[in-house]
């Protein structure tokens, strides 16, 4: 039987060999954390390499994702579908071993990490999802949702501000099945961290309400094991295990220094490390007895089989709960959701309410919430402004996690990354809200949702200079352009209650990526539509107002400016100008339509085009052309009442009419 040190050295060897072969990467963290990983993965982690999607598996998140060869080595050694050739192709095009762990590329990788601090944030989301799902479904003698979330974090993760946001909330919510291992090796890219990171980390986490196990020797398996036991025995608090480690352990000349953080050791140092470790095998060669010591296939199959038996008994005792849990874990919506949601859209068109779209959004939640027990929402301390609370909202707390609403506090970035973790865990349709302006705090988490194609729903209100007196610090201008330029993200800006209902329906039904729903503070007029026009809203853009004769000009608008475009079209008609109005609530979805539909909406022979939107102008030139015009923002806003702002920046019927007339000259 292989010793613990032999098993850990297999990680060190694979890591330094793969980085050396790629001549790129980070060998230091995998070599330094190998002993901790060996204890966790061999003695505690509940997983089945033959089925990486087993719902009741423990989640493992490598937050310091630059050390990706650590997780690739672990996945390979324990029996996942990641063969040695993939390790040899580390950091090569189309390999399963990219430079940072990427969700969807590698079986067993739970989330994409690399932007420091977001991995632990995703882990908080996963632990929160487990806690809520367990509270909703577990019954006496049937702990069908029962797993841990483990994460490795480094100094860099804890220096990032997002770590404060999420770890503070994790402590408040008492996420007792979250265990973080802090790789306290005193090194970051620039060298020894004492010049820029002198926090009392144990005291910091104790202040958050975590259990802290300090000064653990990260190279002593017995000490690591004792710390894990203590962590698992504390059910009311998350645990931080502070592990003192030596970065690059085993490298005679580079261990303990920044030299092994982000570069290959070099051929001579790799050879010297082999000798120092007593590792007698050629690069990428692992002896059978070490593979046998690592394999988790039999243990994982037994654990999953035992859980399947429990689920079978649970289904017999609680058939309705079991059916709902299985449906939610599959990611399926209730069978009648689409039909009932469509009926609500039709109801909105019939009722003709003229209200702020943020209020229309809340009405959607009240309509859809009762249909979706999996709905799990929240707001970054703006529930009264974002209108994210609905009639069935029940807050989640440390004492009772069975609810469906998370009070995130003023933590926009943390909220968004936690939402990604919830989505990755599964079992929920998750949404979270803030002002559109403060998407800026959270942008990288929104990008990560898009990169991982996770169906998180980001709700943004107060969507333009139309919010008025709060002024340019709160008035978004360039934010929609940033959202719309993000691949895989659908950004919706609806113009009334009907479009608001369609965008919520689309976001809830989407399974291959996130959606941003952008709502107004001010009231918006209802728009009359035919049944076919209502159906076309889901195509992202459609003809809202057409002409009896040839189209002279096309007005394209979104959100609060659709009403302005409609009024301008009426004024143009009085002057003998036939103007078509195209409402484009989601440009990305419209761009995905077939060429015939796009041509029918925006015929290429009509060159006189004007886009109207009270946000940054430049995005719209892709639709109006360089010879078209955009009535939009090219500066920041001002602090003033809405009517004064709209007049000052040209969002008036007279200016839109004049702009159309100018482009027709």
XYZ file of C-alpha atoms in Angstrom:
665
model
C 0.000 0.000 0.000
C 1.330 3.400 -0.963
C 2.067 5.858 1.812
C 0.371 9.225 2.098
C 3.573 10.961 1.033
C 3.793 8.800 -2.103
C 0.219 9.681 -2.993
C 0.860 13.387 -2.453
C 4.100 13.228 -4.428
C 2.150 11.896 -7.399
C 0.374 15.265 -7.471
C 3.678 17.102 -7.225
C 5.223 15.089 -10.036
C 2.286 15.401 -12.409
C 1.999 19.110 -11.700
C 5.623 19.999 -12.260
C 5.832 17.725 -15.336
C 2.737 19.205 -16.991
C 3.831 22.780 -16.343
C 7.329 21.968 -17.582
C 5.977 20.373 -20.762
C 3.721 23.378 -21.415
C 6.497 25.756 -20.338
C 3.674 27.689 -18.738
C 1.636 27.458 -15.573
C 1.770 27.521 -11.793
C 3.480 24.563 -10.132
C 3.876 26.122 -6.682
C 0.312 25.843 -5.340
C -0.275 22.219 -6.411
C 3.037 21.160 -4.891
C 2.338 23.101 -1.695
C -1.248 21.874 -1.232
C -0.694 18.265 -2.293
C -0.700 16.918 1.270
C -3.945 18.706 2.150
C -5.575 17.503 -1.064
C -4.500 13.925 -0.403
C -6.223 13.871 2.977
C -9.391 15.576 1.760
C -9.859 13.601 -1.439
C -8.887 10.195 -0.098
C -10.492 10.297 3.340
C -13.447 12.677 3.184
C -14.627 13.776 -0.261
C -17.894 12.092 -1.248
C -17.844 11.755 -5.040
C -18.138 9.230 -7.841
C -15.648 9.667 -10.700
C -17.872 7.513 -12.930
C -20.721 10.014 -12.527
C -19.461 13.579 -12.016
C -23.080 14.809 -12.011
C -24.248 12.719 -9.057
C -26.465 15.239 -7.243
C -25.396 14.396 -3.693
C -21.661 14.626 -4.311
C -19.513 16.937 -2.243
C -18.480 20.013 -4.203
C -14.807 20.882 -4.466
C -13.804 24.351 -5.667
C -10.224 25.364 -6.372
C -10.664 29.091 -5.823
C -6.987 29.780 -6.461
C -7.564 28.410 -9.952
C -4.125 29.263 -11.270
C -3.007 26.078 -9.486
C -5.133 24.096 -11.925
C -2.738 21.164 -12.174
C -3.742 20.323 -8.611
C -7.333 19.578 -9.586
C -6.367 17.967 -12.894
C -4.004 15.646 -11.058
C -6.692 14.783 -8.509
C -9.296 14.085 -11.173
C -6.921 11.930 -13.178
C -5.648 9.943 -10.211
C -9.063 9.277 -8.667
C -10.558 7.900 -11.877
C -12.377 10.644 -13.784
C -12.467 10.657 -17.569
C -9.236 12.610 -17.794
C -6.453 10.434 -19.160
C -2.745 11.041 -18.994
C -2.667 12.424 -22.541
C -4.883 15.277 -21.425
C -2.386 16.116 -18.671
C 0.358 16.074 -21.267
C -1.720 18.550 -23.282
C -2.007 20.981 -20.385
C -2.737 24.493 -21.663
C -3.040 23.306 -25.285
C -5.877 24.183 -27.668
C -9.066 22.131 -27.161
C -7.610 20.025 -24.360
C -9.604 19.147 -21.252
C -6.871 20.825 -19.218
C -6.989 24.575 -19.918
C -4.760 26.989 -18.053
C -7.430 27.674 -15.452
C -10.176 25.184 -14.572
C -13.168 25.716 -16.848
C -16.635 24.379 -16.201
C -17.800 22.187 -19.071
C -14.303 21.334 -20.296
C -13.209 18.893 -17.635
C -15.377 16.257 -15.935
C -15.315 16.943 -12.204
C -14.566 20.676 -12.436
C -17.489 22.316 -10.632
C -16.893 25.921 -11.676
C -14.571 28.111 -13.712
C -11.987 29.717 -11.457
C -9.040 32.011 -11.918
C -10.420 35.490 -11.198
C -9.399 35.384 -7.551
C -12.098 35.451 -4.907
C -14.862 34.243 -7.186
C -14.228 30.556 -6.531
C -14.897 30.873 -2.826
C -17.911 33.020 -3.739
C -19.257 30.251 -5.953
C -18.584 27.830 -3.098
C -20.716 29.972 -0.787
C -23.479 29.789 -3.389
C -23.175 26.016 -3.604
C -23.249 25.632 0.179
C -26.240 27.958 0.365
C -28.037 25.953 -2.324
C -27.382 22.732 -0.408
C -28.657 24.285 2.799
C -31.870 25.589 1.250
C -32.553 22.442 -0.757
C -32.011 20.303 2.337
C -34.373 22.478 4.371
C -37.010 22.221 1.687
C -36.797 18.475 1.013
C -35.153 16.518 3.827
C -37.487 14.708 6.173
C -36.851 12.610 9.308
C -34.736 9.589 8.341
C -34.408 10.935 4.806
C -31.403 13.248 4.461
C -31.550 13.063 0.671
C -29.699 16.390 0.309
C -26.596 16.025 2.440
C -23.199 17.054 1.155
C -20.318 19.398 1.906
C -18.729 22.165 -0.115
C -14.948 22.312 0.191
C -12.807 25.068 -1.259
C -9.102 25.832 -1.426
C -8.220 29.538 -1.247
C -4.959 31.425 -1.348
C -3.715 34.794 -0.180
C -4.905 36.393 -3.398
C -8.485 35.184 -2.924
C -8.564 36.669 0.562
C -7.090 39.976 -0.577
C -9.881 40.420 -3.124
C -12.752 42.460 -1.694
C -15.375 39.982 -2.869
C -14.083 37.481 -0.304
C -15.231 39.851 2.440
C -18.703 40.184 0.917
C -19.377 36.472 0.596
C -17.625 35.208 3.710
C -19.447 37.764 5.838
C -22.783 36.554 4.464
C -21.793 32.894 4.820
C -21.148 33.443 8.495
C -24.424 35.294 8.982
C -26.346 32.472 7.315
C -24.523 29.800 9.314
C -23.437 27.662 6.363
C -22.056 24.817 8.462
C -21.259 22.534 5.507
C -18.853 25.005 3.938
C -15.192 24.268 4.662
C -12.419 26.494 3.300
C -8.732 25.572 3.384
C -6.525 28.657 3.415
C -3.166 28.000 1.769
C -1.137 30.284 4.009
C 2.206 30.112 2.227
C 3.122 33.817 2.566
C 3.797 34.147 -1.189
C 2.034 35.887 -4.064
C 3.266 36.925 -7.500
C 5.254 39.893 -6.221
C 6.986 37.913 -3.496
C 6.509 37.613 0.256
C 3.142 39.109 1.145
C 4.290 40.801 4.350
C 4.683 44.078 2.488
C 1.036 44.225 1.422
C -1.034 41.642 3.311
C -0.693 41.664 7.078
C -4.330 41.017 8.030
C -5.104 38.910 11.058
C -7.024 36.421 8.925
C -8.199 34.152 11.778
C -9.586 37.158 13.669
C -11.246 38.426 10.514
C -13.106 35.157 9.953
C -13.998 34.789 13.599
C -15.599 38.233 13.326
C -17.668 36.930 10.405
C -18.993 34.154 12.615
C -16.863 31.338 11.217
C -15.197 28.555 13.133
C -11.472 29.095 12.622
C -8.856 26.377 12.999
C -5.552 28.195 12.972
C -1.910 27.178 12.547
C -2.472 23.779 10.971
C 0.647 22.189 9.497
C -0.452 21.688 5.905
C 2.194 19.033 5.384
C 1.130 16.917 8.371
C -1.706 14.589 7.275
C -2.744 13.863 10.850
C -3.067 17.575 11.629
C -5.053 18.172 8.441
C -7.322 15.225 9.214
C -7.965 16.467 12.748
C -8.885 19.886 11.359
C -11.346 18.372 8.880
C -12.940 16.352 11.664
C -13.373 19.513 13.720
C -14.856 21.311 10.727
C -17.372 18.554 10.075
C -18.402 18.462 13.730
C -19.465 22.136 13.649
C -22.878 22.278 11.970
C -23.788 25.875 12.750
C -20.826 27.746 11.285
C -18.669 27.583 8.176
C -15.067 26.663 8.904
C -11.767 28.181 7.825
C -8.785 25.845 8.178
C -5.598 27.912 8.093
C -2.861 25.688 6.700
C 0.756 26.714 6.885
C 2.395 25.390 3.719
C 5.562 25.709 1.687
C 4.860 26.807 -1.871
C 6.531 24.485 -4.368
C 7.333 21.941 -1.645
C 9.955 19.501 -2.849
C 11.802 21.878 -5.142
C 15.260 22.207 -3.523
C 16.066 25.647 -4.905
C 12.678 27.282 -5.463
C 10.320 26.089 -2.724
C 9.142 28.859 -0.443
C 9.751 31.565 -3.059
C 7.788 33.383 -5.744
C 10.048 31.751 -8.336
C 7.812 28.668 -8.354
C 4.508 30.541 -8.292
C 3.860 31.204 -11.949
C 6.569 29.608 -14.080
C 7.935 26.194 -14.934
C 10.646 25.002 -12.587
C 13.064 24.290 -15.430
C 14.445 20.931 -16.513
C 17.336 20.918 -14.049
C 15.111 21.858 -11.102
C 12.519 19.234 -12.081
C 15.276 16.609 -12.012
C 16.513 17.894 -8.672
C 12.982 17.814 -7.280
C 12.539 14.204 -8.368
C 15.669 13.313 -6.474
C 14.664 15.317 -3.402
C 11.235 13.654 -3.312
C 12.600 10.199 -4.004
C 10.322 10.031 -7.037
C 11.975 7.466 -9.299
C 9.550 7.495 -12.193
C 9.733 9.130 -15.614
C 7.554 12.156 -16.447
C 3.823 11.315 -16.476
C 4.452 7.778 -15.243
C 2.423 6.750 -12.194
C 2.917 3.204 -10.859
C -0.120 0.947 -10.532
C 0.032 0.804 -6.760
C -0.262 4.590 -6.537
C -3.186 4.602 -8.938
C -4.777 1.938 -6.736
C -4.177 4.075 -3.655
C -5.914 7.024 -5.308
C -8.828 5.375 -7.106
C -12.233 6.484 -5.851
C -14.275 4.446 -8.334
C -15.376 1.641 -6.012
C -15.991 3.900 -3.038
C -17.833 6.420 -5.209
C -20.051 3.783 -6.804
C -20.954 2.437 -3.361
C -21.797 5.921 -2.063
C -24.014 6.704 -5.027
C -25.707 3.316 -4.823
C -26.469 3.877 -1.152
C -27.952 7.279 -1.971
C -30.046 5.781 -4.770
C -31.464 3.281 -2.294
C -32.282 6.138 0.084
C -33.977 8.054 -2.735
C -36.053 4.997 -3.603
C -37.291 4.734 -0.032
C -37.861 8.500 0.063
C -39.962 8.304 -3.094
C -42.126 5.620 -1.507
C -42.605 7.647 1.679
C -42.855 11.115 0.086
C -43.739 10.659 -3.601
C -44.656 14.274 -4.346
C -41.539 15.679 -2.736
C -39.342 13.107 -4.459
C -40.841 13.889 -7.852
C -40.353 17.604 -7.381
C -36.775 17.186 -6.152
C -35.830 14.978 -9.080
C -37.430 17.401 -11.537
C -35.579 20.335 -10.054
C -32.259 18.512 -10.001
C -32.723 17.700 -13.692
C -33.270 21.401 -14.341
C -36.751 20.850 -15.781
C -39.450 23.455 -15.266
C -42.982 22.415 -14.271
C -44.763 20.918 -17.291
C -47.389 23.647 -17.449
C -45.091 26.602 -16.835
C -44.719 27.710 -20.449
C -48.462 27.539 -21.069
C -49.350 29.440 -17.915
C -46.644 32.036 -18.520
C -47.934 32.611 -22.050
C -51.418 33.077 -20.628
C -50.059 35.732 -18.285
C -48.405 37.542 -21.206
C -51.768 37.615 -22.984
C -53.419 38.872 -19.794
C -50.907 41.752 -19.610
C -51.681 42.716 -23.197
C -55.376 42.671 -22.483
C -55.175 44.649 -19.240
C -53.106 47.439 -20.792
C -51.454 48.664 -17.588
C -49.172 51.700 -17.908
C -46.709 51.346 -15.032
C -42.970 51.396 -14.403
C -41.342 48.274 -15.798
C -39.785 47.571 -12.373
C -43.358 47.282 -11.073
C -44.265 45.142 -14.080
C -41.317 42.939 -13.102
C -42.687 42.515 -9.590
C -46.069 41.640 -11.072
C -44.330 38.943 -13.113
C -42.787 37.527 -9.952
C -46.207 37.433 -8.337
C -47.550 35.596 -11.381
C -44.671 33.195 -11.954
C -43.526 32.673 -8.355
C -46.434 30.420 -7.344
C -45.701 28.259 -10.402
C -41.995 27.856 -9.533
C -41.100 26.380 -6.134
C -37.490 26.469 -7.351
C -37.441 30.271 -7.587
C -34.693 31.638 -5.324
C -34.258 35.390 -5.465
C -32.741 38.331 -3.703
C -31.521 41.896 -3.875
C -28.408 43.778 -2.810
C -30.214 45.799 -0.122
C -32.573 47.374 -2.651
C -35.675 45.208 -2.434
C -37.929 48.238 -1.977
C -36.471 49.884 -5.087
C -35.815 46.837 -7.260
C -39.244 45.415 -6.293
C -37.861 41.896 -6.056
C -40.032 40.804 -3.151
C -43.269 39.108 -4.190
C -46.277 37.877 -2.231
C -44.771 34.446 -1.578
C -41.268 35.596 -0.625
C -39.890 34.053 2.555
C -36.513 35.153 3.870
C -33.684 32.687 4.457
C -31.832 32.836 7.764
C -29.398 30.781 9.800
C -32.336 29.547 11.860
C -34.625 28.685 8.928
C -33.264 28.068 5.444
C -36.465 26.729 3.915
C -37.455 30.042 2.327
C -36.921 31.411 -1.173
C -35.500 34.907 -0.701
C -31.948 35.979 0.154
C -31.270 39.365 1.725
C -27.812 39.849 0.217
C -27.044 43.186 1.847
C -24.933 45.762 0.003
C -22.901 43.098 -1.797
C -23.541 43.400 -5.550
C -20.413 41.502 -6.638
C -20.788 38.859 -3.962
C -24.475 38.403 -4.757
C -23.773 37.831 -8.436
C -21.002 35.295 -7.816
C -23.119 33.496 -5.201
C -25.908 33.295 -7.790
C -23.456 31.559 -10.121
C -22.711 29.016 -7.400
C -26.424 28.417 -6.844
C -26.969 27.903 -10.561
C -24.009 25.526 -10.787
C -25.281 23.507 -7.830
C -28.655 22.994 -9.445
C -32.198 22.761 -8.176
C -33.045 26.462 -8.445
C -33.996 29.277 -10.776
C -32.021 32.103 -9.217
C -32.303 35.861 -9.630
C -30.673 38.837 -7.909
C -31.110 42.566 -8.293
C -29.439 45.937 -7.970
C -29.455 49.264 -9.821
C -28.119 49.030 -13.373
C -25.340 51.461 -12.452
C -24.028 49.073 -9.811
C -23.715 46.252 -12.276
C -20.251 47.793 -12.512
C -19.352 46.348 -9.117
C -20.489 42.910 -10.275
C -19.466 42.875 -13.925
C -16.868 40.118 -13.672
C -19.322 37.739 -12.018
C -21.848 38.467 -14.782
C -19.114 37.694 -17.292
C -18.345 34.427 -15.514
C -22.015 33.426 -15.680
C -21.901 34.011 -19.429
C -18.583 32.179 -19.799
C -19.999 29.147 -17.957
C -23.406 29.426 -19.699
C -25.221 29.431 -16.372
C -28.888 30.540 -16.335
C -28.592 33.171 -13.623
C -31.050 36.050 -13.937
C -29.560 39.483 -13.206
C -32.248 42.077 -12.527
C -31.302 45.739 -12.971
C -33.604 48.679 -12.286
C -33.227 52.476 -12.547
C -32.109 51.938 -16.079
C -31.200 55.352 -17.536
C -30.864 59.071 -16.927
C -34.617 58.855 -16.394
C -34.079 58.108 -12.717
C -33.562 61.845 -12.316
C -32.297 63.749 -9.312
C -29.851 61.146 -7.964
C -27.579 62.357 -10.731
C -24.736 60.925 -12.813
C -23.291 58.748 -10.040
C -26.496 56.694 -10.213
C -27.493 57.243 -13.850
C -26.190 54.470 -16.099
C -24.878 55.413 -19.528
C -22.345 52.883 -20.819
C -23.548 49.844 -18.844
C -25.939 48.413 -21.419
C -23.200 48.492 -24.050
C -20.991 46.423 -21.736
C -23.774 43.920 -21.103
C -24.732 43.641 -24.766
C -21.125 43.039 -25.799
C -20.789 40.082 -23.416
C -21.003 36.778 -25.317
C -23.798 34.364 -24.263
C -25.629 37.056 -22.266
C -29.174 38.065 -23.223
C -29.881 41.662 -22.210
C -33.565 42.615 -22.162
C -34.877 46.181 -21.810
C -38.675 45.962 -22.069
C -40.943 48.879 -22.899
C -44.098 47.932 -20.961
C -45.844 45.236 -18.936
C -46.154 42.866 -21.887
C -42.503 42.958 -22.888
C -41.584 42.658 -19.196
C -43.576 39.431 -18.930
C -41.989 38.053 -22.091
C -38.456 38.813 -20.910
C -39.075 37.124 -17.552
C -40.548 34.091 -19.315
C -37.558 33.938 -21.667
C -35.027 34.232 -18.838
C -36.719 31.542 -16.735
C -36.957 29.139 -19.669
C -33.384 29.711 -20.807
C -30.991 26.925 -19.832
C -27.858 27.797 -21.816
C -26.828 31.135 -20.383
C -27.650 34.133 -18.190
C -30.064 36.962 -18.783
C -29.977 40.605 -17.696
C -33.417 42.153 -17.242
C -33.290 45.942 -17.260
C -36.253 47.872 -15.859
C -37.290 51.507 -15.505
C -38.091 53.558 -12.445
C -40.568 55.777 -14.287
C -43.977 54.789 -15.617
C -44.158 53.515 -19.209
C -47.190 53.621 -21.500
C -48.837 50.394 -22.620
C -48.426 49.610 -26.322
C -51.226 48.130 -28.422
C -50.277 44.927 -30.265
C -51.764 42.158 -32.326
C -51.425 38.546 -31.269
C -48.641 38.010 -33.803
C -46.764 41.049 -32.506
C -46.959 39.688 -28.961
C -45.524 36.398 -30.218
C -42.670 38.229 -31.959
C -41.479 39.935 -28.758
C -39.679 36.698 -27.887
C -37.643 37.104 -31.086
C -35.868 40.079 -29.537
C -37.062 42.721 -32.005
C -40.266 43.250 -33.977
C -42.331 45.803 -35.853
C -44.474 47.579 -33.294
C -45.863 50.287 -35.613
C -45.903 49.985 -39.368
C -46.971 52.229 -42.231
C -49.737 51.896 -44.774
C -47.420 52.653 -47.665
C -43.704 52.436 -48.368
C -41.460 52.827 -45.333
C -39.530 56.107 -45.475
C -37.638 55.697 -42.212
C -37.222 53.241 -39.345
C -37.141 54.195 -35.675
C -35.515 51.595 -33.393
C -36.056 51.953 -29.657
C -36.021 50.068 -26.378
C -37.543 50.463 -22.945
C -38.733 53.903 -21.954
C -37.861 55.348 -25.358
C -40.315 53.134 -27.274
C -43.158 55.412 -26.234
C -41.125 58.403 -27.411
C -40.495 56.722 -30.770
C -44.208 55.995 -31.173
C -45.097 59.635 -30.514
C -42.398 60.772 -32.937
C -43.780 58.427 -35.620
C -47.211 59.999 -35.172
C -45.702 63.473 -35.564
C -43.796 62.373 -38.673
C -46.964 60.908 -40.180
C -48.615 64.292 -39.794
C -45.776 65.650 -41.943
C -46.209 62.958 -44.589
C -43.249 60.801 -43.466
C -43.966 57.089 -43.098
C -41.941 55.869 -40.115
C -41.853 52.268 -38.933
C -41.180 51.721 -35.222
C -39.176 48.664 -34.225
C -39.108 47.734 -30.556
C -35.937 45.802 -29.825
C -36.040 44.616 -26.207
C -33.180 42.135 -26.746
C -30.729 42.862 -29.544
C -28.813 39.626 -28.940
C -31.878 37.450 -29.446
C -32.895 39.479 -32.501
C -29.432 38.986 -33.998
C -29.860 35.214 -33.622
C -32.999 35.148 -35.778
C -32.867 33.902 -39.345
C -31.877 36.341 -42.064
C -35.384 36.424 -43.520
C -36.938 37.589 -40.268
C -34.261 40.219 -39.659
C -34.755 41.529 -43.196
C -38.519 41.682 -42.714
C -38.092 43.815 -39.593
C -35.172 45.956 -40.809
C -35.326 45.895 -44.619
C -31.928 46.618 -46.115
C -33.356 49.033 -48.695
C -34.522 51.429 -45.990
C -31.361 53.333 -45.144
C -32.958 56.131 -43.156
C -32.694 54.705 -39.652
C -32.677 56.354 -36.240
C -32.158 54.560 -32.924
C -33.492 56.132 -29.733
C -32.225 55.073 -26.311
C -31.347 57.127 -23.236
C -28.052 55.277 -22.829
C -24.767 55.216 -24.727
C -25.237 55.828 -28.435
C -22.408 53.856 -30.025
C -23.943 50.371 -29.725
C -26.724 51.201 -32.167
C -24.600 51.941 -35.228
C -24.561 48.210 -35.966
C -28.298 48.555 -36.715
C -28.615 52.070 -38.149
C -25.360 52.034 -40.137
C -22.754 54.741 -40.312
C -25.167 56.938 -42.263
C -27.907 56.507 -39.669
C -28.436 58.528 -36.530
C -28.653 57.723 -32.839
C -30.501 59.824 -30.298
C -28.558 58.659 -27.284
C -26.048 59.614 -24.629
C -22.471 60.604 -25.400
C -21.767 62.105 -21.979
C -22.642 61.427 -18.372
C -25.976 62.650 -17.031
C -26.890 65.467 -14.677
C -28.810 65.832 -11.432
C -32.249 67.183 -12.291
C -35.917 66.183 -12.571
C -36.603 63.675 -15.348
C -38.453 66.084 -17.635
C -35.587 68.568 -17.508
C -33.067 65.825 -18.239
C -34.975 64.481 -21.217
C -35.328 67.956 -22.658
C -31.655 68.783 -22.057
C -30.313 65.595 -23.672
C -32.683 65.629 -26.629
C -35.108 62.864 -25.772
C -38.085 64.782 -27.101
C -40.504 64.277 -29.962
C -39.246 67.424 -31.684
C -35.621 66.273 -31.591
C -36.404 62.744 -32.793
C -38.505 64.169 -35.634
C -35.735 66.590 -36.563
C -33.184 63.755 -36.511
C -35.312 61.641 -38.870
C -35.762 64.601 -41.188
C -31.999 65.172 -41.150
C -31.218 61.601 -42.123
C -33.771 61.773 -44.947
C -32.034 64.766 -46.535
